[in-house]
PDB file of C-alpha atoms in Angstrom:
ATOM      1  CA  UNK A   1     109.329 142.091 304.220  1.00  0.00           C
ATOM      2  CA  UNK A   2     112.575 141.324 302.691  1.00  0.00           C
ATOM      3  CA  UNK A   3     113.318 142.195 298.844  1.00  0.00           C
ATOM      4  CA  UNK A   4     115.721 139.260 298.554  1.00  0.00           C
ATOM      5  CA  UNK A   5     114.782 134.982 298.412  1.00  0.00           C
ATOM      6  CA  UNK A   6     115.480 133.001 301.313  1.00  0.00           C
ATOM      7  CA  UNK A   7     119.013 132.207 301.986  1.00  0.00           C
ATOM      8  CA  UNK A   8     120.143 135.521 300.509  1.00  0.00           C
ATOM      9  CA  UNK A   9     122.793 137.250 301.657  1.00  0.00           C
ATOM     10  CA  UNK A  10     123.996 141.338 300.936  1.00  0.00           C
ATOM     11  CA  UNK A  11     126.820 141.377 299.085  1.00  0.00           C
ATOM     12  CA  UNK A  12     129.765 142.357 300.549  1.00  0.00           C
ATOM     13  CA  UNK A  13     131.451 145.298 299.535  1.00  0.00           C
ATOM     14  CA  UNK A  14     134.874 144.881 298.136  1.00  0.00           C
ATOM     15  CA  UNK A  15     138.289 147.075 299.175  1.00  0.00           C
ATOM     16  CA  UNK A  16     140.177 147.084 295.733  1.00  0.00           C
ATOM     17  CA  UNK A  17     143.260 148.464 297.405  1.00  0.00           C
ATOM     18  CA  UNK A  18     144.235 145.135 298.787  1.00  0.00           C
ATOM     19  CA  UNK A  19     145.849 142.874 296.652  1.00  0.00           C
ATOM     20  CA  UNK A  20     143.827 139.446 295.972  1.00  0.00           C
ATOM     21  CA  UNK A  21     145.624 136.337 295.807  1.00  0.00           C
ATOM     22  CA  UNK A  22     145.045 133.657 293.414  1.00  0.00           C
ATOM     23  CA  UNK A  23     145.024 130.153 294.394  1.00  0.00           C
ATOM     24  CA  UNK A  24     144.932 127.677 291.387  1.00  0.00           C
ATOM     25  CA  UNK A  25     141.967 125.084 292.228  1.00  0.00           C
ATOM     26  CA  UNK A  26     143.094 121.706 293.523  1.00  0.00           C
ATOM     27  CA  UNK A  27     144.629 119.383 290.888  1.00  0.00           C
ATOM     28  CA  UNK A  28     142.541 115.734 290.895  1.00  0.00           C
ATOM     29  CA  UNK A  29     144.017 112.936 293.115  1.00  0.00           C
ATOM     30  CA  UNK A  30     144.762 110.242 290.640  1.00  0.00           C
ATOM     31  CA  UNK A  31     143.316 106.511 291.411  1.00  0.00           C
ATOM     32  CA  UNK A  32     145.569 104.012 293.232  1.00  0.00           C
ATOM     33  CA  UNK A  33     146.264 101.363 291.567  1.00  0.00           C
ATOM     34  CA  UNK A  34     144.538  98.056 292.532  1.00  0.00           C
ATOM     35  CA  UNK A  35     146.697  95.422 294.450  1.00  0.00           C
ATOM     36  CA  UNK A  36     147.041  92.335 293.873  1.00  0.00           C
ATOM     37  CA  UNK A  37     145.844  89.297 296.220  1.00  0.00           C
ATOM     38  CA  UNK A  38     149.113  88.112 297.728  1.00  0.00           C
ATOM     39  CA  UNK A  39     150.763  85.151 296.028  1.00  0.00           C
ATOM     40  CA  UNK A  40     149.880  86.036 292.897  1.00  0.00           C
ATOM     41  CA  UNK A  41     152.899  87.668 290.810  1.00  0.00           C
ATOM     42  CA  UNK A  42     151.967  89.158 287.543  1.00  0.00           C
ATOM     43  CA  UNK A  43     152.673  87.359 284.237  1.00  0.00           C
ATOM     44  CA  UNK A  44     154.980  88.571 282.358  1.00  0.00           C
ATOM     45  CA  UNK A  45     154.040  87.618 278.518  1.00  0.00           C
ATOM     46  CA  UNK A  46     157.741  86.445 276.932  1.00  0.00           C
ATOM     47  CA  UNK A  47     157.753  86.846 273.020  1.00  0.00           C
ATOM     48  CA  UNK A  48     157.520  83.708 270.743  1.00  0.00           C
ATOM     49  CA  UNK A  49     160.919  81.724 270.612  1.00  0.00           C
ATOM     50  CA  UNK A  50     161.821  81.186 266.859  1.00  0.00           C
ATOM     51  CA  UNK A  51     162.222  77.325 266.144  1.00  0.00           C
ATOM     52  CA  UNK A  52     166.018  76.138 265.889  1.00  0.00           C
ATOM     53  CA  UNK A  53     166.868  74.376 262.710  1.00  0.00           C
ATOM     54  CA  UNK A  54     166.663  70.745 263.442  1.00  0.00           C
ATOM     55  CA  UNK A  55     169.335  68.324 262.745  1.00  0.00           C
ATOM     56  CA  UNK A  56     168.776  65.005 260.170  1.00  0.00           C
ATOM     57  CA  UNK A  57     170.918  63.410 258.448  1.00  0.00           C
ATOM     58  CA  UNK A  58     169.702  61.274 255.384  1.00  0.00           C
ATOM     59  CA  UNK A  59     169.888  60.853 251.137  1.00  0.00           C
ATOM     60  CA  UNK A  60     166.421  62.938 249.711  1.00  0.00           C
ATOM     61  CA  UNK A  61     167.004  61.909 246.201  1.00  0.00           C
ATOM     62  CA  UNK A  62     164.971  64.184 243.305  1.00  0.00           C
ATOM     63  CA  UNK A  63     164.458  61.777 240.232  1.00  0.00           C
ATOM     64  CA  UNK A  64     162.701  61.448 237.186  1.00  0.00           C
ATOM     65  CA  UNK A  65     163.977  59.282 234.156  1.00  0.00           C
ATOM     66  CA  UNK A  66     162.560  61.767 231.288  1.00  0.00           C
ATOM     67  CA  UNK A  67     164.036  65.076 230.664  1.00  0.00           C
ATOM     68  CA  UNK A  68     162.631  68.039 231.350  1.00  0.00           C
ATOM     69  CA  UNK A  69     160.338  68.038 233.711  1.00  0.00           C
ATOM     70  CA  UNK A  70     161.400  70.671 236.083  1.00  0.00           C
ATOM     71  CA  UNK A  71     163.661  67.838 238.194  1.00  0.00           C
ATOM     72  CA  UNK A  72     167.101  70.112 238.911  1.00  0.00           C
ATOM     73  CA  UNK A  73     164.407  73.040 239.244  1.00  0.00           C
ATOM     74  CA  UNK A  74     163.049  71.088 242.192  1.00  0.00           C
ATOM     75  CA  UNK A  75     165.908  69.654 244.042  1.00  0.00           C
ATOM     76  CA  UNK A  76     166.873  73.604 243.940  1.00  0.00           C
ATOM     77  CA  UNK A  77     164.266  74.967 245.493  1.00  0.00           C
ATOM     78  CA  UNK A  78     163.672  72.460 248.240  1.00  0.00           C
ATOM     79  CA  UNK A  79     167.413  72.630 249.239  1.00  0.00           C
ATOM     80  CA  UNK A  80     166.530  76.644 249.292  1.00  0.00           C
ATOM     81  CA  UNK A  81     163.937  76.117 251.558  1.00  0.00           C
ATOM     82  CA  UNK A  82     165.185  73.086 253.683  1.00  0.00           C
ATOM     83  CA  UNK A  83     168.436  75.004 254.522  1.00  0.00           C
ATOM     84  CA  UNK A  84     166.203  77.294 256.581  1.00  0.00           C
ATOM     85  CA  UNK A  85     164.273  74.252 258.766  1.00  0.00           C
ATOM     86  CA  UNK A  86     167.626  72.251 259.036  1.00  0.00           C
ATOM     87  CA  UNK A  87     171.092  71.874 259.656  1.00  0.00           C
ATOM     88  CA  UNK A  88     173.974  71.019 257.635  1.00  0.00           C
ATOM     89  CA  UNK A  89     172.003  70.948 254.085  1.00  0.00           C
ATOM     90  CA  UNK A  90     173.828  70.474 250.688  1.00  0.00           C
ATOM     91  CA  UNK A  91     172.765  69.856 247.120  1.00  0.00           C
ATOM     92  CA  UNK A  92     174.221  67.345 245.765  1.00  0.00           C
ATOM     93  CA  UNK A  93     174.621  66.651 242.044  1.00  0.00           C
ATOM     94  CA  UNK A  94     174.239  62.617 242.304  1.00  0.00           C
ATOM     95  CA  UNK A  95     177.627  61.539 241.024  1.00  0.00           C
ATOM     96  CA  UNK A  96     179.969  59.542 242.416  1.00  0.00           C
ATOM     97  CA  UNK A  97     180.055  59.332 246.594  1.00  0.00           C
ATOM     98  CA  UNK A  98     178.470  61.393 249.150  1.00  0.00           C
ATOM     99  CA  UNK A  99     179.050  61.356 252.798  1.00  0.00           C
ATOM    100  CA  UNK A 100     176.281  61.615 254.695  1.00  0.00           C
ATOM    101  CA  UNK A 101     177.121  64.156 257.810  1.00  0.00           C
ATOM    102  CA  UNK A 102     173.624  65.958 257.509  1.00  0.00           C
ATOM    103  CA  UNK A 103     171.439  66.444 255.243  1.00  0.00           C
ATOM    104  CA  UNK A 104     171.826  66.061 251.458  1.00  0.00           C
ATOM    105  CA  UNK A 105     169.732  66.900 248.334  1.00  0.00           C
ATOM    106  CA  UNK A 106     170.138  64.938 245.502  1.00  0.00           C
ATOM    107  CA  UNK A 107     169.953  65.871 241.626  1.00  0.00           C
ATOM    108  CA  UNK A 108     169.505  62.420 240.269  1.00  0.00           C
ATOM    109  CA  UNK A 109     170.805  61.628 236.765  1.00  0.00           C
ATOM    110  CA  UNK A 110     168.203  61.118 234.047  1.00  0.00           C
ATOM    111  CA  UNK A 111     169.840  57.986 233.487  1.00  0.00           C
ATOM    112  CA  UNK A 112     168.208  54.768 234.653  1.00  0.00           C
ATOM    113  CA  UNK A 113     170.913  52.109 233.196  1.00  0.00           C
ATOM    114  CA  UNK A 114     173.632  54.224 235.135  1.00  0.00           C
ATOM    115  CA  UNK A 115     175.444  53.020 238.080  1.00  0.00           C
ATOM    116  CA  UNK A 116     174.897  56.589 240.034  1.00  0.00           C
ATOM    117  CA  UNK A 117     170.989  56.561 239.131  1.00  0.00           C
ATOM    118  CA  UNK A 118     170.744  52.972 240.590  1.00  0.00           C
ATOM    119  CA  UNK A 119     173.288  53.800 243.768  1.00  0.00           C
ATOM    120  CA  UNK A 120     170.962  56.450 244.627  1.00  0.00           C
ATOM    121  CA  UNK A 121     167.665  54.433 244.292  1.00  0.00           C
ATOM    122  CA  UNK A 122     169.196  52.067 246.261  1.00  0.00           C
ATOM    123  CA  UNK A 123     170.124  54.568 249.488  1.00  0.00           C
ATOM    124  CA  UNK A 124     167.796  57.303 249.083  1.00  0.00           C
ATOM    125  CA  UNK A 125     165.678  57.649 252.159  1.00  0.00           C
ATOM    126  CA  UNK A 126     163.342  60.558 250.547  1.00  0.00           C
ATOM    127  CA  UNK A 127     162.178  59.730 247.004  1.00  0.00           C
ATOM    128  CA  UNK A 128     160.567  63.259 245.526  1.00  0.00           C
ATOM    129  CA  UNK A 129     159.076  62.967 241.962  1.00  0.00           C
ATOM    130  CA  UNK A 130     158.796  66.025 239.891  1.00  0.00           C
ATOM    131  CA  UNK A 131     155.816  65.455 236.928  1.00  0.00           C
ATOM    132  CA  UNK A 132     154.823  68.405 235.025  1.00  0.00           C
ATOM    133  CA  UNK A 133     151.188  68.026 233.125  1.00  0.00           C
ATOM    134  CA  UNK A 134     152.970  65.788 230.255  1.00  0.00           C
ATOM    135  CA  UNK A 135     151.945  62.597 229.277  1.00  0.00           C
ATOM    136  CA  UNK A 136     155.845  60.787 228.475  1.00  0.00           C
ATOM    137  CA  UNK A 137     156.768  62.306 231.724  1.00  0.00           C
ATOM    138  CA  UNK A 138     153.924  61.041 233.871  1.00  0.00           C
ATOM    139  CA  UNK A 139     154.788  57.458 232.177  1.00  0.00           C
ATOM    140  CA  UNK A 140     158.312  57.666 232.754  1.00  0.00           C
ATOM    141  CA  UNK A 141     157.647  58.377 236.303  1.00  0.00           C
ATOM    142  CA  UNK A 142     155.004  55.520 236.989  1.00  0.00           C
ATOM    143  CA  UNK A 143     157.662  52.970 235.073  1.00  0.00           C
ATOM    144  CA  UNK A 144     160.499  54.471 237.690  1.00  0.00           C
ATOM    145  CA  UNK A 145     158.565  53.030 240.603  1.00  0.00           C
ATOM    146  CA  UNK A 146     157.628  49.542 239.381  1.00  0.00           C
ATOM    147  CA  UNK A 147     161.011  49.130 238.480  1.00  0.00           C
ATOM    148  CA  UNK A 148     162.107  50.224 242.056  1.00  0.00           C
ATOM    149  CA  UNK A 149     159.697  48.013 243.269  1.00  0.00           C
ATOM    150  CA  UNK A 150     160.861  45.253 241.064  1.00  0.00           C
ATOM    151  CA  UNK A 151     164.699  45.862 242.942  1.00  0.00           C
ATOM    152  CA  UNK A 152     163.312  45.513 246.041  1.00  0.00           C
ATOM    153  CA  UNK A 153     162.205  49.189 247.268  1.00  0.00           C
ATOM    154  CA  UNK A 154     158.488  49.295 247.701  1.00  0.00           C
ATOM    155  CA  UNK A 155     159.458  51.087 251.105  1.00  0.00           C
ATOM    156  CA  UNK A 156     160.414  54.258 248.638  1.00  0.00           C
ATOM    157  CA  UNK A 157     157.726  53.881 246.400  1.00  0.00           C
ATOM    158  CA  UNK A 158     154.956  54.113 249.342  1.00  0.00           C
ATOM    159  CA  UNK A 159     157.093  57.021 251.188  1.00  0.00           C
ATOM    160  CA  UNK A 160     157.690  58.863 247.977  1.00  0.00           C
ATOM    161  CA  UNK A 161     156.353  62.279 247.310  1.00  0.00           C
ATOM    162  CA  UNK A 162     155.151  63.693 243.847  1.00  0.00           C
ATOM    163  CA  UNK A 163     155.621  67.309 242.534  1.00  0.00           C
ATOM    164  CA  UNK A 164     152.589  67.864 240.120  1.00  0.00           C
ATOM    165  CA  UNK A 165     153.908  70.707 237.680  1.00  0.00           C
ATOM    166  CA  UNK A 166     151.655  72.696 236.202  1.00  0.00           C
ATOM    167  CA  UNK A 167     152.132  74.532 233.415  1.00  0.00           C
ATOM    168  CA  UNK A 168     148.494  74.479 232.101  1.00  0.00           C
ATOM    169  CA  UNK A 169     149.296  73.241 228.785  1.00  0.00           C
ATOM    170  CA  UNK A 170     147.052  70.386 229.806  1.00  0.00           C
ATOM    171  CA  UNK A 171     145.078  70.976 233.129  1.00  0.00           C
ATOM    172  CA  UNK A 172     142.824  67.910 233.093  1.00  0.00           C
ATOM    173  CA  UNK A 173     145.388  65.963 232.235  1.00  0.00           C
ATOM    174  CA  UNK A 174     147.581  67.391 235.350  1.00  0.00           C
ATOM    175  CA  UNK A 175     144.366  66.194 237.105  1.00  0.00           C
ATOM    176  CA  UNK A 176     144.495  62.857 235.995  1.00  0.00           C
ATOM    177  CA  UNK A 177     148.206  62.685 236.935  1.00  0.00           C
ATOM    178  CA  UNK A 178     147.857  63.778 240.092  1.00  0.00           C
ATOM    179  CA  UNK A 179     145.127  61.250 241.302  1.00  0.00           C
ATOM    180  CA  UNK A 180     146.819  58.649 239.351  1.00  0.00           C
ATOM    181  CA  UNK A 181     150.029  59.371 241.585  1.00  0.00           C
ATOM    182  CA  UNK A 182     148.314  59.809 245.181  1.00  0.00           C
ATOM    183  CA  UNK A 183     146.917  56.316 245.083  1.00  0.00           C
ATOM    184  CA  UNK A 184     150.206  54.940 244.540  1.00  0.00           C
ATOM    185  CA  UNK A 185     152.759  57.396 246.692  1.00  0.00           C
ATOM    186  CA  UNK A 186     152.668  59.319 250.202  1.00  0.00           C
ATOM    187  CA  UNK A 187     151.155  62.562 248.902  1.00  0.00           C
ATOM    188  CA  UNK A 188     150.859  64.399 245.758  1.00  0.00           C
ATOM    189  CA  UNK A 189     151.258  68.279 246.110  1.00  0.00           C
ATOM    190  CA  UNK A 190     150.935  70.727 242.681  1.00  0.00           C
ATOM    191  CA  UNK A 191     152.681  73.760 241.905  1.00  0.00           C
ATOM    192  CA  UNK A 192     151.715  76.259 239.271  1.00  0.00           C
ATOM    193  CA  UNK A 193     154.497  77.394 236.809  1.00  0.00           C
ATOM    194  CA  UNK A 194     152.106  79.319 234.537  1.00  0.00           C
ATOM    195  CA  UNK A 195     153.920  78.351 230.570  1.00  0.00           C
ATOM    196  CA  UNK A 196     156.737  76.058 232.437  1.00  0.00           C
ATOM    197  CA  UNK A 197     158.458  79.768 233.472  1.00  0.00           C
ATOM    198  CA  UNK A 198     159.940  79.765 237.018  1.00  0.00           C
ATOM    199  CA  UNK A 199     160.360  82.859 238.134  1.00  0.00           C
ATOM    200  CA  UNK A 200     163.076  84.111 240.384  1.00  0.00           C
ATOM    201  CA  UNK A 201     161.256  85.250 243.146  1.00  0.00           C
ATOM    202  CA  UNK A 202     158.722  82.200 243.789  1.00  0.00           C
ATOM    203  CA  UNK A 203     159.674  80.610 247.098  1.00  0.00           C
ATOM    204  CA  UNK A 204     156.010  81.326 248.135  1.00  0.00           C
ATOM    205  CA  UNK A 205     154.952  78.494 245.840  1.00  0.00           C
ATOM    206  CA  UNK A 206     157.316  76.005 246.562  1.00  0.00           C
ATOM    207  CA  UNK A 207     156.497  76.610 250.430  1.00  0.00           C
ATOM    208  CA  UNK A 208     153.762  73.549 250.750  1.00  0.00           C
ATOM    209  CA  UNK A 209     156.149  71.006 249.145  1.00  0.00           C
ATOM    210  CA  UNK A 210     159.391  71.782 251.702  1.00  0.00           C
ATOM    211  CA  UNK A 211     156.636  71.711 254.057  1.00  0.00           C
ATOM    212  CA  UNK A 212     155.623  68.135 253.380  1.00  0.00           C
ATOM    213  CA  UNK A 213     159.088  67.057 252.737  1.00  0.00           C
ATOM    214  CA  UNK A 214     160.569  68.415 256.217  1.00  0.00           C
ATOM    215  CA  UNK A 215     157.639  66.288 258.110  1.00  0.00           C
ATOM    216  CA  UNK A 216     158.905  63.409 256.393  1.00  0.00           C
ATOM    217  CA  UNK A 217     161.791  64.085 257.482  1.00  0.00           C
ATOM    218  CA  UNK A 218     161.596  63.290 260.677  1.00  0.00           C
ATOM    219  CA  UNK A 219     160.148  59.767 260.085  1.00  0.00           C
ATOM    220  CA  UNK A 220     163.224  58.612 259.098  1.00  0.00           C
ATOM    221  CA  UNK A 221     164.023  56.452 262.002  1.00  0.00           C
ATOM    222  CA  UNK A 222     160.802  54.554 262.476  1.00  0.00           C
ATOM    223  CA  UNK A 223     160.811  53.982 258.337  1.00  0.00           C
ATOM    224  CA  UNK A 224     161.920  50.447 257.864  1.00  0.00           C
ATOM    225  CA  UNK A 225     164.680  49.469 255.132  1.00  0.00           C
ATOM    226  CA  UNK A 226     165.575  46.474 253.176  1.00  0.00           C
ATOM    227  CA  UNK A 227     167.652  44.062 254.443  1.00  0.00           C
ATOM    228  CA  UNK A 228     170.304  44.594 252.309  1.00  0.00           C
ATOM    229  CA  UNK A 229     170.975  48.118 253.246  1.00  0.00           C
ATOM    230  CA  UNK A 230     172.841  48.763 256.296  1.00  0.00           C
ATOM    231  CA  UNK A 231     171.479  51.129 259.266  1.00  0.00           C
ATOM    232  CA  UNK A 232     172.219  54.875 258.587  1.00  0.00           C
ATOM    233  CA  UNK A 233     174.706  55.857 260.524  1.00  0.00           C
ATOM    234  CA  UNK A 234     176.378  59.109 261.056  1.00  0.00           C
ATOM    235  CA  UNK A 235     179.216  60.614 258.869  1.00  0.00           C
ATOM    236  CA  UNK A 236     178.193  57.226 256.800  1.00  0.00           C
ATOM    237  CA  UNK A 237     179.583  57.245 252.800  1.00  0.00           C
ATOM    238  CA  UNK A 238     177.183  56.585 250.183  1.00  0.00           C
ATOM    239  CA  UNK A 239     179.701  54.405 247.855  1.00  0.00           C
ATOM    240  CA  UNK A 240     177.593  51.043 247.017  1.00  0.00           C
ATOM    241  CA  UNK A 241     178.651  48.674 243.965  1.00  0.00           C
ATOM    242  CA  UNK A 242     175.300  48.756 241.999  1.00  0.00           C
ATOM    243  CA  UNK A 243     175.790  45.818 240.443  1.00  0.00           C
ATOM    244  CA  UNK A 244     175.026  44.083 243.759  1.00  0.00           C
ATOM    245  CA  UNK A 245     171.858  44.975 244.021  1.00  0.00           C
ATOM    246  CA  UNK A 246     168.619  43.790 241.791  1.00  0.00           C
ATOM    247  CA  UNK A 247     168.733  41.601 239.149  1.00  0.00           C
ATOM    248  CA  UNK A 248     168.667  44.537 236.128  1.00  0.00           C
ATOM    249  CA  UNK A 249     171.905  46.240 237.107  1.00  0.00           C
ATOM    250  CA  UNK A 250     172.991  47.939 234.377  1.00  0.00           C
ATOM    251  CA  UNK A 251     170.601  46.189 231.565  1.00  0.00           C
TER     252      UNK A 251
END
């Protein structure tokens, strides 16, 4: 009977005086890769275009008839951040003429007898109303637009668009203001300037209101304008006599 298990075999003995080879064990056959079904061509994805600035041309006017109440402030900042969305932007300081070959920002004077305040009420296609949390400012602003509609320019009253400053030296009165405003005008949209400081870095805050403004801006040429006021044209010269236009020119 056999002292090994079944399947056993003797081991053989080994001659140490040969030299033994050594063969590396075989390296794993990677996978092929699967195929495609035919007519099919693999997508290749293609990185986001960035948006080119768009061209307009038209007057966005920045007015308010009492002092300060952030208006230069504003017509700053959204030239800053409309130069970015369009082309051919400038600030303009509202006095004297302006030719209109792209876009223009205008600083209105404070004054509301002056011939440049009413030449600019009278072309603007944009009205944007800066009112910080004040009462005198907020009534100043609401007399601006009945006398604008009085001349004949309910089209910019409806259209217009109100900056709600606040400064939280009154916050339910900035409330008030603000509701006050949207049931009258386009849209109403607040900023926070924390003790009526603007601080230099703070184009994040001002982002919602160049926002609204550059949507507007592309209405433009459905918006309807009195008949008195010619069709905007390009390279056109705001220069109008003021005194032709309503019937409290210069009162």
């Amino acid at each position: 009977m056999s002292e090994h298990p079944p399947g056993y075999e003797a081991e053989q003995p080994v001659d140490l005086s040969k030299p033994v080879a050594y063969r590396p064990p075989p390296a794993p056959e990677s996978p092929a890769p699967a195929r495609r079904p035919e007519g099919r061509k693999e997508k290749q994805k293609k990185a986001p275009a960035e948006a080119a600035p768009e061209a307009v041309y038209g007057l966005v006017t920045v007015a308010n008839v009492q002092p300060r109440t952030f208006k230069s402030t504003v017509a700053r900042k959204l030239y800053a951040g409309l130069e970015t969305r369009h082309v051919n932007v400038r600030l303009w300081n509202g006095v004297g003429s302006v030719r209109l070959d792209g876009l223009v920002v205008a600083d209105m004077p404070a004054d509301p007898h002056g011939t440049d305040w009413r030449r600019q009420s009278w072309t603007a296609d944009q009205l944007v109303i800066p009112v910080p949390d004040d009462l005198h400012a907020a009534r100043a602003a609401w007399w601006m637009l009945d006398r604008l509609e009085a001349e004949g320019r309910p089209d910019l009253v409806s259209t217009a668009i109100v900056v709600g400053i606040q400064t939280g030296a009154h916050r339910m009165l900035g409330r008030k203001i603000a509701k006050k405003f949207a049931e009258r005008t386009a849209e109403v949209v607040r900023v926070k300037l924390p003790g009526g400081i603007v601080p230099a870095d703070d184009e994040a805050r001002w982002e919602p209101l160049v926002s609204v403004v550059s949507h507007s801006l592309k209405q433009f040429s459905s918006r309807s304008r009195p008949a008195k006021l010619s069709p905007r044209t390009p390279n056109q010269v705001v220069h109008l006599d003021s005194r032709l236009h309503g019937k409290a020119a210069n009162q």
